[in-house]
C-alpha cells in the first residue's frame, strides 16, 4: 500500500534491509495464526466465487493460495515468477513511496507479514498478510495486470519528480484497491481492498448506496477518497488490457499540469461527462462508520 495517507519513518526500522524488506520468518507463525488465515480464506473464497473477476479467481489457483495456512513467500514467489516474473517480499509495515514504487517497477510486491488477530477479522487499518497476499497477489499472476503494476511503479518514480504523488495515489486507490471490472455482461470485483473485506465484497457489488461509474483516468485522478469507510464511488474498468493500455499510452506530465488547474471531485459526487453505470442513493454516506 502507498504510504501517502499515513506518516512514516524516513529510515528502515531495526532489522530491515536498506530496501525495507525483512525475512518473512514463515516458520515462526503459530497454529492459531495459520488458522486465522484459513478462516479468512474460506470465508472470502466462498463469497467471491461468483463475485470476483475470473482473472482474480484464476490467480488464486495459479499462486497456490488454496493450500492451507499462511503462504510461504518463497514458494509464492516461485509460482508467480513462473507466471509473470513477480516476487513477493516481506516488509514490516508501510514503506516510503519511493521505495514502494521502486519495488513495483522491478516486479517486487512488498507485503506485510503479520496477520490480524481473530478480533480483527472484519477490519484493520494496516495491511496485513491476508490483505496483501490474498487481496493483491492473485492478479499479479495475470499478464496484463502484472504489467500494469510495473508501469504504475515506473510512473510513481516519475510522479515523485513532478510532485504528483497524490494524483497517482488516487489512480492506485480507485483501481488496485477498489476497482470493479466489466465481465460477462455484469460487474465483478478486483480491488484488493474490496476482495479482502467480507463487508465490502457485498457492499461494492450489491448495495444501492454507491455510484458505479465507468473508469476514466483524468476523472479518477481528480477524485478524493475515503480511507475510513466503504467507498462512495466505485470505478469500473472495461478490462485489464484496457487499463494497461490507457496507463502506458498516457503522457502523465502534461496531464498532471492540466489536472492541477482543475478542482477535485468529492467522494460520492457525479461529474459532468461521467458514464454512470448504476446511480447510487448515497444512503450509506449518512450512516455511522461501518467497515
Ligand atoms: Fe492494498
CSV table of C-alpha atoms and ligand atoms in Angstrom, one decimal:
chain,number,residue,atom,x,y,z
A,1,UNK,CA,0.0,0.0,0.0
A,2,UNK,CA,1.1,3.5,-0.6
A,3,UNK,CA,2.2,5.4,2.5
A,4,UNK,CA,0.9,8.8,1.3
A,5,UNK,CA,-2.1,8.7,3.7
A,6,UNK,CA,-0.1,8.0,6.8
A,7,UNK,CA,3.1,9.3,8.5
A,8,UNK,CA,6.1,7.0,8.0
A,9,UNK,CA,9.6,6.9,9.3
A,10,UNK,CA,12.4,8.1,7.0
A,11,UNK,CA,14.7,5.2,7.7
A,12,UNK,CA,14.0,1.4,7.7
A,13,UNK,CA,13.2,0.1,11.2
A,14,UNK,CA,15.9,-2.0,13.0
A,15,UNK,CA,16.2,-5.5,11.4
A,16,UNK,CA,15.0,-4.3,8.0
A,17,UNK,CA,17.3,-4.1,5.0
A,18,UNK,CA,18.0,-0.8,3.2
A,19,UNK,CA,15.1,-1.6,0.8
A,20,UNK,CA,12.9,-2.1,3.9
A,21,UNK,CA,12.5,-5.8,3.3
A,22,UNK,CA,12.7,-8.3,6.1
A,23,UNK,CA,12.7,-12.1,6.3
A,24,UNK,CA,9.1,-13.4,6.4
A,25,UNK,CA,10.2,-16.0,9.1
A,26,UNK,CA,7.4,-18.3,7.9
A,27,UNK,CA,8.4,-21.0,10.4
A,28,UNK,CA,7.5,-18.6,13.3
A,29,UNK,CA,3.8,-18.4,12.5
A,30,UNK,CA,1.7,-20.1,15.2
A,31,UNK,CA,-1.0,-22.7,14.6
A,32,UNK,CA,-3.5,-20.0,15.6
A,33,UNK,CA,-2.2,-17.6,13.0
A,34,UNK,CA,-2.4,-20.2,10.3
A,35,UNK,CA,-5.9,-20.9,11.4
A,36,UNK,CA,-6.8,-17.2,11.1
A,37,UNK,CA,-5.7,-17.3,7.5
A,38,UNK,CA,-7.6,-20.4,6.8
A,39,UNK,CA,-10.8,-18.9,8.3
A,40,UNK,CA,-10.4,-15.7,6.3
A,41,UNK,CA,-9.6,-17.7,3.1
A,42,UNK,CA,-12.6,-20.0,3.4
A,43,UNK,CA,-14.9,-17.1,4.0
A,44,UNK,CA,-13.7,-14.9,1.2
A,45,UNK,CA,-13.2,-17.6,-1.4
A,46,UNK,CA,-16.8,-18.8,-0.9
A,47,UNK,CA,-18.1,-15.3,-1.1
A,48,UNK,CA,-16.1,-14.3,-4.1
A,49,UNK,CA,-16.8,-17.4,-6.3
A,50,UNK,CA,-19.4,-15.6,-8.3
A,51,UNK,CA,-18.4,-12.0,-7.4
A,52,UNK,CA,-14.7,-11.7,-8.2
A,53,UNK,CA,-13.2,-11.2,-11.7
A,54,UNK,CA,-12.4,-14.6,-13.3
A,55,UNK,CA,-8.8,-13.4,-13.6
A,56,UNK,CA,-8.6,-13.0,-9.8
A,57,UNK,CA,-10.1,-16.4,-9.2
A,58,UNK,CA,-7.6,-18.0,-11.7
A,59,UNK,CA,-4.8,-16.2,-9.9
A,60,UNK,CA,-5.7,-17.8,-6.6
A,61,UNK,CA,-5.2,-21.2,-8.3
A,62,UNK,CA,-2.0,-20.2,-10.1
A,63,UNK,CA,-0.5,-18.7,-6.9
A,64,UNK,CA,-1.4,-21.9,-5.0
A,65,UNK,CA,-3.3,-19.9,-2.4
A,66,UNK,CA,-5.8,-22.7,-1.9
A,67,UNK,CA,-3.2,-24.6,0.2
A,68,UNK,CA,-3.9,-24.3,3.9
A,69,UNK,CA,-2.0,-21.9,6.1
A,70,UNK,CA,-0.3,-18.5,5.6
A,71,UNK,CA,1.7,-18.8,2.3
A,72,UNK,CA,5.4,-19.0,2.4
A,73,UNK,CA,6.6,-16.0,0.3
A,74,UNK,CA,9.5,-18.0,-1.2
A,75,UNK,CA,7.1,-20.7,-2.6
A,76,UNK,CA,4.7,-18.0,-3.7
A,77,UNK,CA,7.4,-16.1,-5.5
A,78,UNK,CA,8.5,-19.2,-7.4
A,79,UNK,CA,4.9,-19.7,-8.6
A,80,UNK,CA,4.5,-16.0,-9.5
A,81,UNK,CA,7.9,-15.9,-11.2
A,82,UNK,CA,6.8,-18.8,-13.5
A,83,UNK,CA,3.6,-16.9,-14.4
A,84,UNK,CA,4.7,-13.3,-14.8
A,85,UNK,CA,8.1,-12.8,-13.2
A,86,UNK,CA,6.8,-11.2,-10.0
A,87,UNK,CA,8.1,-11.8,-6.5
A,88,UNK,CA,6.6,-11.2,-3.0
A,89,UNK,CA,8.9,-9.8,-0.3
A,90,UNK,CA,8.0,-9.2,3.3
A,91,UNK,CA,8.1,-5.7,4.9
A,92,UNK,CA,7.4,-4.7,8.5
A,93,UNK,CA,4.6,-2.2,7.5
A,94,UNK,CA,4.1,0.7,5.1
A,95,UNK,CA,7.2,1.7,3.2
A,96,UNK,CA,8.1,5.2,1.8
A,97,UNK,CA,6.6,6.0,-1.6
A,98,UNK,CA,9.9,6.0,-3.5
A,99,UNK,CA,10.8,2.6,-2.1
A,100,UNK,CA,7.3,1.2,-2.8
A,101,UNK,CA,7.4,2.4,-6.4
A,102,UNK,CA,11.0,1.1,-7.0
A,103,UNK,CA,9.9,-2.4,-5.8
A,104,UNK,CA,6.9,-2.3,-8.2
A,105,UNK,CA,9.0,-1.1,-11.1
A,106,UNK,CA,11.2,-4.2,-10.6
A,107,UNK,CA,8.2,-6.6,-10.2
A,108,UNK,CA,8.6,-6.9,-6.5
A,109,UNK,CA,5.4,-6.7,-4.4
A,110,UNK,CA,6.1,-5.9,-0.8
A,111,UNK,CA,3.6,-7.4,1.7
A,112,UNK,CA,3.0,-7.2,5.4
A,113,UNK,CA,4.0,-10.5,7.1
A,114,UNK,CA,1.9,-10.2,10.3
A,115,UNK,CA,-1.7,-11.4,10.4
A,116,UNK,CA,-4.6,-9.8,12.1
A,117,UNK,CA,-6.0,-11.2,15.4
A,118,UNK,CA,-9.3,-13.1,15.5
A,119,UNK,CA,-10.9,-10.0,16.9
A,120,UNK,CA,-9.9,-8.0,13.8
A,121,UNK,CA,-11.3,-10.4,11.2
A,122,UNK,CA,-13.6,-7.8,9.7
A,123,UNK,CA,-11.4,-4.7,9.8
A,124,UNK,CA,-7.9,-3.5,10.5
A,125,UNK,CA,-6.2,-0.3,9.3
A,126,UNK,CA,-2.7,-1.6,8.5
A,127,UNK,CA,-2.5,-4.0,5.6
A,128,UNK,CA,-1.7,-7.5,7.0
A,129,UNK,CA,-0.6,-10.6,5.1
A,130,UNK,CA,-4.2,-11.5,4.3
A,131,UNK,CA,-4.9,-8.2,2.7
A,132,UNK,CA,-1.6,-8.0,0.9
A,133,UNK,CA,-1.4,-11.6,-0.3
A,134,UNK,CA,-5.0,-12.7,-0.7
A,135,UNK,CA,-6.0,-9.3,-2.0
A,136,UNK,CA,-3.1,-8.3,-4.2
A,137,UNK,CA,-1.2,-11.4,-5.3
A,138,UNK,CA,-3.8,-13.3,-7.5
A,139,UNK,CA,-3.9,-10.6,-10.1
A,140,UNK,CA,-0.1,-10.4,-10.2
A,141,UNK,CA,-0.3,-13.8,-11.9
A,142,UNK,CA,-2.3,-12.1,-14.7
A,143,UNK,CA,0.0,-10.8,-17.5
A,144,UNK,CA,-1.9,-7.5,-18.2
A,145,UNK,CA,-2.3,-6.6,-14.6
A,146,UNK,CA,1.3,-7.6,-13.8
A,147,UNK,CA,2.4,-5.2,-16.5
A,148,UNK,CA,0.1,-2.5,-15.2
A,149,UNK,CA,1.6,-2.8,-11.7
A,150,UNK,CA,5.1,-2.5,-13.1
A,151,UNK,CA,4.1,0.5,-15.2
A,152,UNK,CA,2.5,2.0,-12.1
A,153,UNK,CA,5.7,1.8,-10.2
A,154,UNK,CA,7.7,3.4,-13.0
A,155,UNK,CA,5.1,6.1,-13.2
A,156,UNK,CA,5.3,6.6,-9.5
A,157,UNK,CA,9.0,7.3,-9.7
A,158,UNK,CA,8.3,9.9,-12.3
A,159,UNK,CA,5.4,11.4,-10.3
A,160,UNK,CA,7.8,12.0,-7.4
A,161,UNK,CA,9.7,14.4,-9.7
A,162,UNK,CA,6.5,16.2,-10.6
A,163,UNK,CA,5.2,16.4,-7.1
A,164,UNK,CA,2.1,14.5,-8.3
A,165,UNK,CA,2.0,11.6,-5.9
A,166,UNK,CA,-1.4,12.5,-4.6
A,167,UNK,CA,-2.8,12.3,-8.1
A,168,UNK,CA,-1.2,8.9,-8.8
A,169,UNK,CA,-2.2,7.5,-5.4
A,170,UNK,CA,-5.8,8.1,-6.4
A,171,UNK,CA,-5.3,6.0,-9.5
A,172,UNK,CA,-4.0,3.2,-7.3
A,173,UNK,CA,-6.8,3.6,-4.9
A,174,UNK,CA,-9.6,3.6,-7.4
A,175,UNK,CA,-8.2,0.6,-9.4
A,176,UNK,CA,-5.7,-1.6,-7.5
A,177,UNK,CA,-7.5,-1.2,-4.2
A,178,UNK,CA,-11.2,-0.6,-5.0
A,179,UNK,CA,-11.7,-1.3,-8.7
A,180,UNK,CA,-14.5,-3.1,-10.4
A,181,UNK,CA,-14.4,-4.6,-13.9
A,182,UNK,CA,-17.0,-5.3,-16.5
A,183,UNK,CA,-17.2,-9.1,-17.0
A,184,UNK,CA,-19.7,-11.4,-18.6
A,185,UNK,CA,-22.4,-8.8,-19.0
A,186,UNK,CA,-22.2,-7.7,-15.4
A,187,UNK,CA,-19.7,-6.2,-12.9
A,188,UNK,CA,-17.1,-8.1,-10.9
A,189,UNK,CA,-14.7,-7.2,-8.1
A,190,UNK,CA,-10.9,-7.0,-8.4
A,191,UNK,CA,-9.7,-4.3,-6.0
A,192,UNK,CA,-7.6,-5.8,-3.1
A,193,UNK,CA,-9.3,-3.5,-0.5
A,194,UNK,CA,-12.7,-5.0,-1.6
A,195,UNK,CA,-11.8,-8.7,-2.1
A,196,UNK,CA,-10.0,-8.9,1.2
A,197,UNK,CA,-13.1,-7.4,3.1
A,198,UNK,CA,-16.2,-9.5,3.7
A,199,UNK,CA,-18.4,-6.5,4.1
A,200,UNK,CA,-17.2,-4.5,1.2
A,201,UNK,CA,-17.3,-7.5,-1.1
A,202,UNK,CA,-21.0,-7.4,-0.7
A,203,UNK,CA,-21.4,-3.6,-0.4
A,204,UNK,CA,-19.4,-2.8,-3.6
A,205,UNK,CA,-21.5,-5.0,-5.8
A,206,UNK,CA,-25.0,-5.2,-4.2
A,207,UNK,CA,-25.6,-2.2,-2.1
A,208,UNK,CA,-27.8,0.6,-3.6
A,209,UNK,CA,-25.7,3.3,-1.9
A,210,UNK,CA,-22.6,3.8,-4.0
A,211,UNK,CA,-22.4,5.1,-7.6
A,212,UNK,CA,-20.7,2.8,-10.0
A,213,UNK,CA,-19.0,4.9,-12.7
A,214,UNK,CA,-17.0,3.9,-15.8
A,215,UNK,CA,-13.3,4.4,-15.3
A,216,UNK,CA,-11.7,7.5,-16.7
A,217,UNK,CA,-8.1,8.2,-16.0
A,218,UNK,CA,-8.5,12.0,-15.6
A,219,UNK,CA,-11.6,11.6,-13.6
A,220,UNK,CA,-10.1,9.2,-11.0
A,221,UNK,CA,-7.0,11.3,-10.6
A,222,UNK,CA,-9.2,14.3,-9.6
A,223,UNK,CA,-11.3,12.2,-7.2
A,224,UNK,CA,-10.8,12.2,-3.4
A,225,UNK,CA,-11.5,9.0,-1.5
A,226,UNK,CA,-12.4,7.8,2.0
A,227,UNK,CA,-9.9,5.7,3.9
A,228,UNK,CA,-12.2,5.1,6.9
A,229,UNK,CA,-15.3,3.8,5.4
A,230,UNK,CA,-16.7,2.0,2.3
A,231,UNK,CA,-16.3,3.9,-0.9
A,232,UNK,CA,-18.9,6.4,-2.1
A,233,UNK,CA,-18.0,5.7,-5.8
A,234,UNK,CA,-16.6,2.7,-7.4
A,235,UNK,CA,-14.9,3.0,-10.8
A,236,UNK,CA,-15.4,0.2,-13.4
A,237,UNK,CA,-12.7,-0.6,-15.9
A,238,UNK,CA,-13.6,-2.3,-19.3
A,239,UNK,CA,-10.8,-4.8,-19.0
A,240,UNK,CA,-7.3,-5.3,-17.6
A,241,UNK,CA,-5.9,-4.9,-21.1
A,242,UNK,CA,-7.7,-1.5,-21.4
A,243,UNK,CA,-6.4,-0.3,-18.0
A,244,UNK,CA,-2.9,-1.2,-19.0
A,245,UNK,CA,-3.2,0.4,-22.4
A,246,UNK,CA,-4.6,3.7,-21.0
A,247,UNK,CA,-1.8,3.8,-18.5
A,248,UNK,CA,1.1,3.1,-20.8
A,249,UNK,CA,-0.2,5.3,-23.6
A,250,UNK,CA,-0.8,8.4,-21.5
A,251,UNK,CA,1.9,11.0,-21.1
A,252,UNK,CA,1.3,11.8,-17.4
A,253,UNK,CA,3.4,15.0,-17.1
A,254,UNK,CA,1.1,17.3,-19.1
A,255,UNK,CA,-1.9,15.5,-17.5
A,256,UNK,CA,-0.7,16.4,-14.0
A,257,UNK,CA,-0.3,20.1,-15.2
A,258,UNK,CA,-3.8,20.0,-16.7
A,259,UNK,CA,-5.4,18.5,-13.6
A,260,UNK,CA,-3.6,20.9,-11.3
A,261,UNK,CA,-5.7,23.7,-12.8
A,262,UNK,CA,-9.0,21.9,-12.1
A,263,UNK,CA,-10.9,21.3,-8.9
A,264,UNK,CA,-11.1,17.9,-7.2
A,265,UNK,CA,-14.2,15.8,-7.0
A,266,UNK,CA,-15.5,14.8,-3.6
A,267,UNK,CA,-16.3,11.2,-2.8
A,268,UNK,CA,-19.8,10.5,-3.8
A,269,UNK,CA,-20.0,13.3,-6.5
A,270,UNK,CA,-21.1,12.6,-10.0
A,271,UNK,CA,-19.2,14.7,-12.6
A,272,UNK,CA,-20.1,16.1,-15.9
A,273,UNK,CA,-19.2,13.5,-18.5
A,274,UNK,CA,-19.4,10.5,-16.2
A,275,UNK,CA,-20.8,7.3,-17.6
A,276,UNK,CA,-22.8,6.2,-14.6
A,277,UNK,CA,-23.5,2.5,-14.7
A,278,UNK,CA,-25.5,2.5,-11.5
A,279,UNK,CA,-26.5,5.7,-9.8
A,280,UNK,CA,-26.4,5.2,-6.0
A,281,UNK,CA,-28.7,6.5,-3.3
A,282,UNK,CA,-25.6,7.5,-1.2
A,283,UNK,CA,-27.7,6.4,1.8
A,284,UNK,CA,-24.6,4.8,3.4
A,285,UNK,CA,-22.8,8.2,3.3
A,286,UNK,CA,-25.1,9.4,6.1
A,287,UNK,CA,-24.7,6.3,8.3
A,288,UNK,CA,-22.2,5.8,11.0
A,289,UNK,CA,-18.9,4.3,10.0
A,290,UNK,CA,-19.1,0.6,9.2
A,291,UNK,CA,-16.0,-1.1,7.7
B,1,LIG,FE1,-3.5,-2.9,-0.5
